[in-house]
Amino acid sequence: MSIRTITPERASELLQEGAALFDVREADEYARERIGLARNVPLAMIGRTSLPTGNVRAVVFHCKSGARPAANAAKLDAAACCDAYILEGGLDAWKRAGLPVLTDRKQPLEIIRQVQITAGALVLAGVVLGATVQPLFYALAGAIGAGLMFSGISGTCAMASILRRMPWNSRVG
């Protein structure tokens, strides 16, 4: 078998015919906005556990933009027990096609967005305070930059770990 990309319209047809839809995003992303029939199986779990497919003849994988399934096509194809597809353009394309999604705005923003907002605010504060109050505040911007570089290199993120423990993130799940 070889995994292929399909349009949102074709994916919708396959779902009506009984295909299984898997959202490979993280649980916090899935909790905030998702395609109604999608089951959440984060990309990191695929291959570690079997996909809950039952007796379906086709599976469709998606994320927000389609990049994660495309980058991991071989892994997804190997995990599929039948014909496998990637939703071209992901959830964003699904919405552009006018297809329905479930949105829960009571769920917190995705952790990655929280990290981006927090890091950006800290860097901006360091620069503004460094320019107006005390040049030592520039070190704050430098420390955040170094932390982001370390996160990118190591694949871990201390800020994300801290933010996950915040009370507003306890609603995910």
Short mmCIF file of C-alpha atoms in Angstrom, two decimals:
data_model
loop_
_atom_site.label_atom_id
_atom_site.label_comp_id
_atom_site.label_asym_id
_atom_site.label_seq_id
_atom_site.Cartn_x
_atom_site.Cartn_y
_atom_site.Cartn_z
CA MET A 1 0.00 0.00 0.00
CA SER A 2 1.06 3.55 -0.56
CA ILE A 3 -0.44 6.52 1.23
CA ARG A 4 -1.97 9.19 -0.99
CA THR A 5 -3.30 12.70 -0.42
CA ILE A 6 -6.97 13.46 -0.99
CA THR A 7 -9.11 16.57 -1.03
CA PRO A 8 -11.43 17.44 1.85
CA GLU A 9 -14.42 16.69 -0.39
CA ARG A 10 -13.12 13.21 -1.21
CA ALA A 11 -12.28 12.61 2.46
CA SER A 12 -15.85 13.56 3.39
CA GLU A 13 -17.16 11.03 0.83
CA LEU A 14 -14.90 8.31 2.26
CA LEU A 15 -16.13 9.08 5.78
CA GLN A 16 -19.72 8.72 4.61
CA GLU A 17 -18.73 5.33 3.19
CA GLY A 18 -17.35 4.27 6.59
CA ALA A 19 -13.68 5.27 6.51
CA ALA A 20 -11.95 6.08 9.80
CA LEU A 21 -10.52 9.57 10.34
CA PHE A 22 -7.51 10.07 12.62
CA ASP A 23 -6.40 13.45 13.92
CA VAL A 24 -2.66 13.16 14.62
CA ARG A 25 -2.42 16.44 16.53
CA GLU A 26 -1.83 16.62 20.28
CA ALA A 27 -4.77 16.35 22.68
CA ASP A 28 -4.81 20.09 23.46
CA GLU A 29 -5.11 20.96 19.77
CA TYR A 30 -7.86 18.34 19.25
CA ALA A 31 -9.83 19.52 22.30
CA ARG A 32 -10.16 23.07 20.98
CA GLU A 33 -11.15 22.33 17.38
CA ARG A 34 -11.72 19.12 15.45
CA ILE A 35 -13.58 17.34 12.69
CA GLY A 36 -16.58 15.66 14.31
CA LEU A 37 -15.86 12.10 13.18
CA ALA A 38 -12.12 12.28 13.90
CA ARG A 39 -10.49 10.16 16.56
CA ASN A 40 -7.47 11.65 18.27
CA VAL A 41 -4.34 9.52 17.99
CA PRO A 42 -1.31 11.80 18.43
CA LEU A 43 1.48 11.15 15.97
CA ALA A 44 3.81 10.06 18.78
CA MET A 45 1.38 7.22 19.65
CA ILE A 46 1.15 5.81 16.14
CA GLY A 47 3.23 2.69 15.93
CA ARG A 48 3.18 2.24 19.72
CA THR A 49 -0.46 1.26 19.79
CA SER A 50 -2.78 -0.20 17.19
CA LEU A 51 -5.21 2.11 15.46
CA PRO A 52 -8.84 1.60 16.49
CA THR A 53 -10.11 0.87 12.99
CA GLY A 54 -12.52 -2.04 13.37
CA ASN A 55 -13.46 -3.33 9.93
CA VAL A 56 -12.92 -0.20 7.88
CA ARG A 57 -11.57 -0.34 4.34
CA ALA A 58 -9.86 3.07 4.43
CA VAL A 59 -8.27 5.45 6.93
CA VAL A 60 -7.62 9.18 6.57
CA PHE A 61 -5.00 11.03 8.61
CA HIS A 62 -4.97 14.76 9.23
CA CYS A 63 -3.48 17.55 11.34
CA LYS A 64 -4.01 21.31 11.16
CA SER A 65 -2.22 21.93 7.86
CA GLY A 66 -1.38 18.47 6.51
CA ALA A 67 2.36 18.86 7.15
CA ARG A 68 2.68 16.34 9.99
CA PRO A 69 1.06 13.43 8.16
CA ALA A 70 2.98 14.26 4.97
CA ALA A 71 6.29 14.28 6.86
CA ASN A 72 5.43 10.95 8.50
CA ALA A 73 3.72 9.24 5.57
CA ALA A 74 5.76 6.03 5.78
CA LYS A 75 5.00 5.64 9.50
CA LEU A 76 1.29 6.23 8.93
CA ASP A 77 1.16 3.89 5.95
CA ALA A 78 2.83 1.15 8.00
CA ALA A 79 0.31 1.62 10.82
CA ALA A 80 -2.71 1.43 8.50
CA CYS A 81 -4.34 -1.94 7.99
CA CYS A 82 -6.04 -0.86 4.78
CA ASP A 83 -6.01 1.93 2.20
CA ALA A 84 -4.53 5.05 3.81
CA TYR A 85 -4.89 8.69 2.85
CA ILE A 86 -3.71 12.08 4.04
CA LEU A 87 -6.19 14.94 4.09
CA GLU A 88 -4.50 17.50 1.85
CA GLY A 89 -4.29 20.82 3.66
CA GLY A 90 -5.53 19.29 6.91
CA LEU A 91 -8.15 20.85 9.13
CA ASP A 92 -7.53 24.27 7.57
CA ALA A 93 -8.47 22.96 4.11
CA TRP A 94 -11.47 21.10 5.56
CA LYS A 95 -12.79 24.40 6.95
CA ARG A 96 -12.03 26.29 3.71
CA ALA A 97 -14.12 23.68 1.88
CA GLY A 98 -17.05 24.63 4.12
CA LEU A 99 -17.14 21.27 5.88
CA PRO A 100 -18.24 21.19 9.55
CA VAL A 101 -15.92 21.30 12.54
CA LEU A 102 -16.54 21.17 16.27
CA THR A 103 -15.07 24.09 18.20
CA ASP A 104 -14.82 24.39 21.98
CA ARG A 105 -13.58 27.90 22.80
CA LYS A 106 -13.75 27.03 26.50
CA GLN A 107 -10.67 24.87 25.99
CA PRO A 108 -7.36 26.65 26.45
CA LEU A 109 -5.22 27.71 23.52
CA GLU A 110 -2.86 25.05 22.23
CA ILE A 111 0.35 24.80 24.27
CA ILE A 112 2.53 25.81 21.32
CA ARG A 113 0.53 29.01 20.90
CA GLN A 114 0.81 29.70 24.62
CA VAL A 115 4.59 29.27 24.37
CA GLN A 116 4.73 31.64 21.39
CA ILE A 117 2.68 34.30 23.19
CA THR A 118 4.64 33.98 26.45
CA ALA A 119 8.06 33.94 24.79
CA GLY A 120 7.13 36.90 22.59
CA ALA A 121 5.83 38.89 25.56
CA LEU A 122 8.98 38.17 27.60
CA VAL A 123 11.31 39.13 24.76
CA LEU A 124 9.35 42.33 24.11
CA ALA A 125 9.37 43.17 27.84
CA GLY A 126 13.14 42.57 28.02
CA VAL A 127 13.80 44.83 25.05
CA VAL A 128 11.47 47.62 26.20
CA LEU A 129 12.76 47.51 29.79
CA GLY A 130 16.34 47.28 28.55
CA ALA A 131 15.87 50.40 26.44
CA THR A 132 13.93 52.43 29.00
CA VAL A 133 14.85 51.24 32.51
CA GLN A 134 18.07 49.26 32.76
CA PRO A 135 20.20 47.62 30.05
CA LEU A 136 20.45 44.45 32.15
CA PHE A 137 16.85 43.67 31.10
CA TYR A 138 18.21 42.83 27.64
CA ALA A 139 19.44 39.62 29.31
CA LEU A 140 15.80 38.52 29.63
CA ALA A 141 15.37 38.64 25.85
CA GLY A 142 18.67 36.78 25.45
CA ALA A 143 17.67 34.10 27.95
CA ILE A 144 14.36 33.48 26.21
CA GLY A 145 16.13 33.29 22.83
CA ALA A 146 18.62 30.78 24.25
CA GLY A 147 15.76 28.75 25.74
CA LEU A 148 13.96 28.63 22.40
CA MET A 149 17.16 27.52 20.65
CA PHE A 150 17.67 24.78 23.25
CA SER A 151 14.06 23.66 22.79
CA GLY A 152 14.51 23.42 19.05
CA ILE A 153 17.76 21.48 19.35
CA SER A 154 16.70 19.14 22.15
CA GLY A 155 13.05 18.62 21.25
CA THR A 156 12.02 19.57 24.80
CA CYS A 157 10.49 22.80 26.05
CA ALA A 158 10.67 23.86 29.68
CA MET A 159 8.20 26.70 29.06
CA ALA A 160 5.64 24.27 27.60
CA SER A 161 6.09 21.98 30.62
CA ILE A 162 5.43 24.90 32.97
CA LEU A 163 2.46 26.15 30.96
CA ARG A 164 0.87 22.67 30.90
CA ARG A 165 0.72 22.80 34.71
CA MET A 166 -1.11 26.14 34.79
CA PRO A 167 -4.68 26.01 36.12
CA TRP A 168 -6.25 27.18 32.85
CA ASN A 169 -4.82 24.10 31.08
CA SER A 170 -6.43 21.59 33.43
CA ARG A 171 -9.58 21.51 31.25
CA VAL A 172 -7.89 19.64 28.40
CA GLY A 173 -8.67 15.96 28.22
#
